[in-house]
Each structure stands twice: as structure tokens, then as C-alpha cells.
Amino acid sequence: MTAFFALATSLLWGLADFGGGLLTRRSPALTVVVVSQGIAAVVLGAVVIATGGWSEAGPRLWFAFAAGLVGPVALLSFYKALALGPMGVVSPLGTLSVAVPVGLGLFLGERPGLIQVAGIAVAVTGVVLAGGPQLRGAPVQRQTILLTLIAALGFGTVFALIAEASTNVTGLFLSLFVQRVTSVATGGAALRVSVRRGGTALPEGGFRWASLSALGFVGLADVAANGTYSIAAQHGPITVAAVLASLYPVVTSLAARGFLSERLRAVQAAGAGLALVGTLLLATG
């Protein structure tokens, strides 16, 4: 069950990241975050009412609240990094998010075997190469790498927090709702400050209602991924759930290659591949 839900998480996150990064190339990143998360919050609110999720309210919701504060920062950083691109490099770098839940698992007494240790070494090497060391040609912008690392730390923190926010499915709906409401409030406040300082909230040419479906997909895929990850982490070792869930860059990279025809430099492609191989070693060790 852990492997199934963790792999479902990687699929959902990969598609959400691709869609979010693509939308951010046409619209302000904060707007993408706030609107997509707002749509998810409305849907989750209806689910909570229908399932009587309010009865599960308790101290654990503070974990969901904290995840809601961290989430917008991670999403904003990641979407901006994806907009700067290329997705095939940015997304594999996001696998560093696995360090936080794996570290938590180690703290709780889980111990990696030799294969998992080897996986860590391979993944770190892959991350360095995926950043595009200047062997020839222009490397990926430093801003892109920094934004991706900030996002990875934030995602890893959300991994750990959301796994602790509930103990059953009904409580999970409520915790995800609280997380999304907090994310929308936080992101909305940041968007308001940005507009007051001269930033824009709407894309060039104005807002298109047709884009609502894409924004809704991004928000719902992201929240579904949080839910499947929480279930995976509750039914098996955190380390296994985290590393399998972190395979989402495969989906994003394949989507970028298929829909955007992205081409990576040889060293970047090798690094992205090593990062994913390291993740697989961690999962199977």
C-alpha cells in the first residue's frame, strides 16, 4: 500500500508541477499559487462538510496550519524556477526535498542500508551535475538553482508536517482543507503586497477564464498528492514513502520533453538521470 500511494503521489505532483510551471510562464507565479490553491480549498471545503470532517478537529491541525504557511513559499519558488527552466533540470533538483522526511525517519529510528547510502551518494552527484557545471555552454542560472533548493526544503518540510496532521481519512480531508485555506491567506497577503509595490496580479492581455480549468487541475492534483503521500507515510516507513514520492521529476521531465520538446545538455541529462537512479536505490535498499 505504501508503494502504491507513494507512486501515485509522484504522478500527481509531476503533472501539477508541469502545469504550474507552464502557467507561470504566462501569469504571475503568486497568482497561479493563490488561484489554484483557492480552487482546491473550495472543493475540499465541500468534501469536509459532506464527510463531517469538522468532528476530527484537534491539536494535530497545527501541523496542517504550519504546512499551509510553508507550502506557498515552496510552490512560488518552484513555479518561478520552472518558468526560468529548463524543467528537465529544475524538476530533478527538487528531489532534494526527500532529505527532510528521510532525516525525520532517521531521527525516529529508521536506519538506511548500504544500498540506500549508495543511493544518497549517487543522488547528490546527480544534483550537482544537473545544475549544469560550466564545462561548455551556459549553465543554468544561479537564481533558478537557488529557487529550486528553497522549494525543495519547503516541500520536504510540508511532507513531514502533513504526514503528522491526521490519523484517518476524514481527518486528512480536514487537515488538507486547513492547509489550503492557510496557503491561500498567506499567498493572498503576499500578492496584495506585491501589487501595492507595483507588481501585477494578472497576466499580460488580461485574465482568461479558460485558464481556470488548468489552474483547477494544478490545485487539485497538488492537494491529491499531499493526501496520497500522507496515506503512504502512515502505512509504511517514512523513508520509503518519501523517496518513492520524490520520483515526480520523471513525470515532469517527460511532460516537458513531450509537450515542449526540451533538450538538455549532455551533462545535465546525465545528472538528472543519476539523481533519479539515486532515488530508486534509496527506495529499493
Tab-separated table of C-alpha atoms in Angstrom:
chain	number	residue	atom	x	y	z
A	1	MET	CA	0.000	0.000	0.000
A	2	THR	CA	2.848	2.398	0.817
A	3	ALA	CA	4.460	1.939	-2.595
A	4	PHE	CA	1.165	2.346	-4.465
A	5	PHE	CA	0.175	5.607	-2.780
A	6	ALA	CA	3.728	6.986	-2.888
A	7	LEU	CA	3.973	6.328	-6.639
A	8	ALA	CA	0.530	7.895	-7.118
A	9	THR	CA	1.934	10.917	-5.291
A	10	SER	CA	4.855	11.161	-7.711
A	11	LEU	CA	2.485	11.030	-10.699
A	12	LEU	CA	0.168	13.713	-9.318
A	13	TRP	CA	2.972	16.029	-8.237
A	14	GLY	CA	4.749	15.626	-11.557
A	15	LEU	CA	1.661	16.656	-13.508
A	16	ALA	CA	0.891	19.511	-11.110
A	17	ASP	CA	4.449	20.825	-11.352
A	18	PHE	CA	4.410	20.719	-15.137
A	19	GLY	CA	1.085	22.543	-15.286
A	20	GLY	CA	2.089	25.086	-12.648
A	21	GLY	CA	5.408	25.828	-14.332
A	22	LEU	CA	3.727	26.217	-17.704
A	23	LEU	CA	1.075	28.584	-16.321
A	24	THR	CA	3.751	30.664	-14.584
A	25	ARG	CA	5.335	31.396	-17.949
A	26	ARG	CA	2.169	33.335	-18.831
A	27	SER	CA	0.899	34.534	-15.441
A	28	PRO	CA	2.492	35.860	-12.207
A	29	ALA	CA	3.631	32.959	-10.022
A	30	LEU	CA	1.766	34.267	-6.961
A	31	THR	CA	-1.472	34.437	-8.924
A	32	VAL	CA	-1.032	30.841	-10.081
A	33	VAL	CA	-0.423	29.704	-6.487
A	34	VAL	CA	-3.323	31.644	-4.937
A	35	VAL	CA	-5.944	30.803	-7.583
A	36	SER	CA	-5.018	27.120	-7.936
A	37	GLN	CA	-4.902	26.624	-4.176
A	38	GLY	CA	-8.129	28.610	-3.761
A	39	ILE	CA	-9.980	26.286	-6.143
A	40	ALA	CA	-8.627	23.289	-4.214
A	41	ALA	CA	-9.740	24.866	-0.912
A	42	VAL	CA	-13.319	25.305	-2.176
A	43	VAL	CA	-13.516	21.668	-3.297
A	44	LEU	CA	-12.002	20.437	-0.034
A	45	GLY	CA	-14.406	22.586	1.974
A	46	ALA	CA	-17.336	20.858	0.269
A	47	VAL	CA	-15.779	17.444	0.961
A	48	VAL	CA	-15.235	18.282	4.633
A	49	ILE	CA	-18.876	19.352	5.011
A	50	ALA	CA	-20.124	16.237	3.217
A	51	THR	CA	-17.993	13.864	5.309
A	52	GLY	CA	-18.449	15.601	8.674
A	53	GLY	CA	-14.721	16.263	8.842
A	54	TRP	CA	-15.137	19.022	11.452
A	55	SER	CA	-15.525	16.309	14.086
A	56	GLU	CA	-11.818	15.484	13.623
A	57	ALA	CA	-10.646	18.940	14.695
A	58	GLY	CA	-7.845	18.760	17.260
A	59	PRO	CA	-4.254	19.744	18.099
A	60	ARG	CA	-2.909	17.917	15.031
A	61	LEU	CA	-4.361	20.654	12.826
A	62	TRP	CA	-1.449	22.863	13.890
A	63	PHE	CA	0.716	20.668	11.657
A	64	ALA	CA	-1.640	21.430	8.766
A	65	PHE	CA	-1.539	25.141	9.602
A	66	ALA	CA	2.270	25.108	9.563
A	67	ALA	CA	2.258	23.225	6.243
A	68	GLY	CA	-0.048	25.916	4.882
A	69	LEU	CA	2.473	28.597	5.788
A	70	VAL	CA	5.428	26.787	4.235
A	71	GLY	CA	3.622	25.497	1.146
A	72	PRO	CA	3.116	28.816	-0.712
A	73	VAL	CA	6.791	29.716	-0.323
A	74	ALA	CA	7.821	26.349	-1.754
A	75	LEU	CA	5.309	26.474	-4.610
A	76	LEU	CA	6.137	30.075	-5.507
A	77	SER	CA	9.870	29.320	-5.581
A	78	PHE	CA	9.368	26.144	-7.602
A	79	TYR	CA	6.998	27.664	-10.153
A	80	LYS	CA	9.369	30.569	-10.695
A	81	ALA	CA	12.248	28.134	-11.145
A	82	LEU	CA	10.203	26.087	-13.615
A	83	ALA	CA	9.309	29.263	-15.510
A	84	LEU	CA	13.014	30.128	-15.808
A	85	GLY	CA	13.649	26.496	-16.763
A	86	PRO	CA	14.556	24.159	-18.185
A	87	MET	CA	12.023	21.897	-16.467
A	88	GLY	CA	14.167	18.848	-17.133
A	89	VAL	CA	16.842	20.242	-14.795
A	90	VAL	CA	14.720	22.102	-12.232
A	91	SER	CA	12.421	19.180	-11.526
A	92	PRO	CA	15.166	16.594	-10.759
A	93	LEU	CA	16.814	19.093	-8.423
A	94	GLY	CA	13.552	19.113	-6.494
A	95	THR	CA	14.344	15.562	-5.355
A	96	LEU	CA	16.428	17.150	-2.590
A	97	SER	CA	13.114	17.579	-0.780
A	98	VAL	CA	13.457	13.921	0.204
A	99	ALA	CA	16.213	14.889	2.662
A	100	VAL	CA	13.745	16.312	5.198
A	101	PRO	CA	11.384	13.315	5.623
A	102	VAL	CA	14.300	10.869	5.332
A	103	GLY	CA	16.093	12.812	8.049
A	104	LEU	CA	12.946	12.629	10.163
A	105	GLY	CA	12.790	8.892	9.599
A	106	LEU	CA	16.396	8.545	10.768
A	107	PHE	CA	15.604	10.623	13.837
A	108	LEU	CA	12.687	8.300	14.617
A	109	GLY	CA	14.957	5.262	14.447
A	110	GLU	CA	14.849	4.139	10.817
A	111	ARG	CA	18.323	3.186	9.527
A	112	PRO	CA	19.295	3.041	5.821
A	113	GLY	CA	21.186	0.044	4.456
A	114	LEU	CA	24.302	0.116	2.293
A	115	ILE	CA	22.270	0.372	-0.921
A	116	GLN	CA	20.381	3.379	0.448
A	117	VAL	CA	23.651	5.060	1.463
A	118	ALA	CA	24.913	4.469	-2.078
A	119	GLY	CA	21.674	5.980	-3.360
A	120	ILE	CA	22.283	9.142	-1.371
A	121	ALA	CA	25.777	9.493	-2.874
A	122	VAL	CA	24.524	8.912	-6.413
A	123	ALA	CA	21.636	11.354	-5.972
A	124	VAL	CA	23.882	14.133	-4.624
A	125	THR	CA	26.287	13.665	-7.546
A	126	GLY	CA	23.358	13.815	-9.927
A	127	VAL	CA	22.072	17.021	-8.357
A	128	VAL	CA	25.465	18.707	-8.814
A	129	LEU	CA	25.658	17.675	-12.481
A	130	ALA	CA	22.021	18.556	-13.171
A	131	GLY	CA	22.823	22.116	-12.106
A	132	GLY	CA	24.885	22.430	-15.288
A	133	PRO	CA	28.536	22.923	-14.309
A	134	GLN	CA	30.225	25.193	-16.813
A	135	LEU	CA	32.098	22.611	-18.842
A	136	ARG	CA	30.944	24.306	-22.005
A	137	GLY	CA	27.998	26.447	-22.878
A	138	ALA	CA	25.952	28.490	-20.422
A	139	PRO	CA	24.969	26.889	-17.117
A	140	VAL	CA	21.532	27.114	-15.596
A	141	GLN	CA	21.033	30.496	-13.927
A	142	ARG	CA	22.090	30.598	-10.283
A	143	GLN	CA	18.728	32.157	-9.406
A	144	THR	CA	16.997	29.091	-10.828
A	145	ILE	CA	19.129	26.729	-8.730
A	146	LEU	CA	18.599	28.797	-5.562
A	147	LEU	CA	14.834	28.935	-6.053
A	148	THR	CA	14.741	25.182	-6.619
A	149	LEU	CA	16.718	24.472	-3.439
A	150	ILE	CA	14.387	26.729	-1.416
A	151	ALA	CA	11.417	24.908	-2.923
A	152	ALA	CA	12.940	21.503	-2.154
A	153	LEU	CA	13.449	22.413	1.505
A	154	GLY	CA	9.881	23.711	1.688
A	155	PHE	CA	8.376	20.651	0.019
A	156	GLY	CA	10.305	18.348	2.322
A	157	THR	CA	9.011	20.252	5.334
A	158	VAL	CA	5.443	20.002	4.033
A	159	PHE	CA	5.991	16.240	3.541
A	160	ALA	CA	6.876	15.859	7.190
A	161	LEU	CA	4.135	18.150	8.518
A	162	ILE	CA	1.210	16.807	6.510
A	163	ALA	CA	2.069	13.227	7.460
A	164	GLU	CA	1.551	14.214	11.105
A	165	ALA	CA	-1.612	16.264	10.578
A	166	SER	CA	-4.157	13.420	10.675
A	167	THR	CA	-4.663	9.787	11.626
A	168	ASN	CA	-7.604	8.815	9.378
A	169	VAL	CA	-9.123	9.692	6.010
A	170	THR	CA	-11.793	12.032	7.391
A	171	GLY	CA	-9.199	13.896	9.410
A	172	LEU	CA	-6.985	14.013	6.315
A	173	PHE	CA	-9.652	15.941	4.389
A	174	LEU	CA	-9.921	18.448	7.217
A	175	SER	CA	-6.154	18.862	7.560
A	176	LEU	CA	-5.763	19.372	3.806
A	177	PHE	CA	-8.567	21.951	3.905
A	178	VAL	CA	-6.885	23.852	6.744
A	179	GLN	CA	-3.583	23.679	4.891
A	180	ARG	CA	-5.117	25.110	1.706
A	181	VAL	CA	-7.028	27.889	3.461
A	182	THR	CA	-3.821	28.928	5.221
A	183	SER	CA	-1.925	28.784	1.920
A	184	VAL	CA	-4.496	30.977	0.175
A	185	ALA	CA	-4.493	33.508	3.019
A	186	THR	CA	-0.698	33.641	3.089
A	187	GLY	CA	-0.330	33.796	-0.682
A	188	GLY	CA	-3.139	36.317	-0.994
A	189	ALA	CA	-1.477	38.635	1.503
A	190	ALA	CA	1.821	38.366	-0.368
A	191	LEU	CA	0.046	39.057	-3.682
A	192	ARG	CA	-1.586	42.173	-2.242
A	193	VAL	CA	1.770	43.475	-1.028
A	194	SER	CA	3.285	42.744	-4.439
A	195	VAL	CA	0.542	44.696	-6.243
A	196	ARG	CA	0.947	47.650	-3.878
A	197	ARG	CA	4.643	47.722	-4.722
A	198	GLY	CA	3.921	47.900	-8.427
A	199	GLY	CA	3.693	44.216	-9.270
A	200	THR	CA	0.967	42.681	-11.398
A	201	ALA	CA	-1.692	40.163	-10.466
A	202	LEU	CA	-2.978	39.457	-13.969
A	203	PRO	CA	-1.142	38.099	-16.999
A	204	GLU	CA	-0.394	40.327	-19.981
A	205	GLY	CA	-3.518	40.635	-22.079
A	206	GLY	CA	-5.790	40.078	-19.084
A	207	PHE	CA	-7.177	37.038	-17.325
A	208	ARG	CA	-8.672	34.298	-19.445
A	209	TRP	CA	-11.492	32.286	-17.921
A	210	ALA	CA	-10.412	29.312	-19.995
A	211	SER	CA	-7.276	29.072	-17.858
A	212	LEU	CA	-9.399	28.366	-14.757
A	213	SER	CA	-9.645	24.696	-15.693
A	214	ALA	CA	-5.845	24.436	-15.900
A	215	LEU	CA	-5.451	26.258	-12.579
A	216	GLY	CA	-8.061	23.989	-11.021
A	217	PHE	CA	-6.229	20.904	-12.268
A	218	VAL	CA	-2.933	22.130	-10.797
A	219	GLY	CA	-4.507	22.876	-7.416
A	220	LEU	CA	-6.481	19.632	-7.177
A	221	ALA	CA	-3.564	17.476	-8.370
A	222	ASP	CA	-1.316	19.090	-5.767
A	223	VAL	CA	-3.769	18.566	-2.913
A	224	ALA	CA	-4.460	14.986	-4.019
A	225	ALA	CA	-0.721	14.334	-3.978
A	226	ASN	CA	-0.491	15.619	-0.414
A	227	GLY	CA	-3.294	13.264	0.520
A	228	THR	CA	-1.798	10.166	-1.099
A	229	TYR	CA	1.584	10.947	0.468
A	230	SER	CA	0.032	11.220	3.912
A	231	ILE	CA	-1.607	7.806	3.484
A	232	ALA	CA	1.666	6.294	2.218
A	233	ALA	CA	3.650	7.691	5.161
A	234	GLN	CA	1.102	6.413	7.671
A	235	HIS	CA	1.179	2.842	6.318
A	236	GLY	CA	4.907	2.287	5.936
A	237	PRO	CA	8.411	3.625	6.603
A	238	ILE	CA	8.724	7.371	6.045
A	239	THR	CA	11.974	6.876	4.145
A	240	VAL	CA	10.359	4.552	1.600
A	241	ALA	CA	7.280	6.747	1.154
A	242	ALA	CA	9.402	9.870	0.733
A	243	VAL	CA	11.831	8.532	-1.830
A	244	LEU	CA	9.136	6.912	-3.974
A	245	ALA	CA	7.054	10.089	-3.853
A	246	SER	CA	10.109	12.067	-4.951
A	247	LEU	CA	10.086	10.337	-8.340
A	248	TYR	CA	7.735	13.064	-9.586
A	249	PRO	CA	10.524	14.720	-11.653
A	250	VAL	CA	10.308	11.790	-14.055
A	251	VAL	CA	6.738	12.788	-14.900
A	252	THR	CA	7.576	16.489	-15.166
A	253	SER	CA	10.640	15.850	-17.324
A	254	LEU	CA	8.743	13.519	-19.662
A	255	ALA	CA	5.909	16.024	-19.961
A	256	ALA	CA	8.386	18.829	-20.729
A	257	ARG	CA	10.100	16.704	-23.352
A	258	GLY	CA	6.826	15.568	-24.907
A	259	PHE	CA	4.924	18.875	-24.925
A	260	LEU	CA	7.728	21.464	-25.002
A	261	SER	CA	10.397	19.482	-26.883
A	262	GLU	CA	13.039	20.479	-24.314
A	263	ARG	CA	16.568	19.326	-24.999
A	264	LEU	CA	19.129	19.096	-22.203
A	265	ARG	CA	22.897	19.396	-22.358
A	266	ALA	CA	24.599	16.014	-22.018
A	267	VAL	CA	25.956	16.729	-18.527
A	268	GLN	CA	22.534	17.939	-17.352
A	269	ALA	CA	20.756	14.902	-18.742
A	270	ALA	CA	23.329	12.643	-17.072
A	271	GLY	CA	22.915	14.463	-13.784
A	272	ALA	CA	19.136	14.273	-13.938
A	273	GLY	CA	19.400	10.552	-14.624
A	274	LEU	CA	21.796	9.992	-11.716
A	275	ALA	CA	19.503	11.909	-9.353
A	276	LEU	CA	16.646	9.617	-10.267
A	277	VAL	CA	18.799	6.472	-10.082
A	278	GLY	CA	19.911	7.512	-6.610
A	279	THR	CA	16.281	7.920	-5.598
A	280	LEU	CA	15.478	4.439	-6.886
A	281	LEU	CA	18.405	2.972	-4.931
A	282	LEU	CA	17.086	4.649	-1.800
A	283	ALA	CA	13.661	3.158	-2.407
A	284	THR	CA	14.866	-0.383	-3.052
A	285	GLY	CA	17.674	-0.553	-0.482
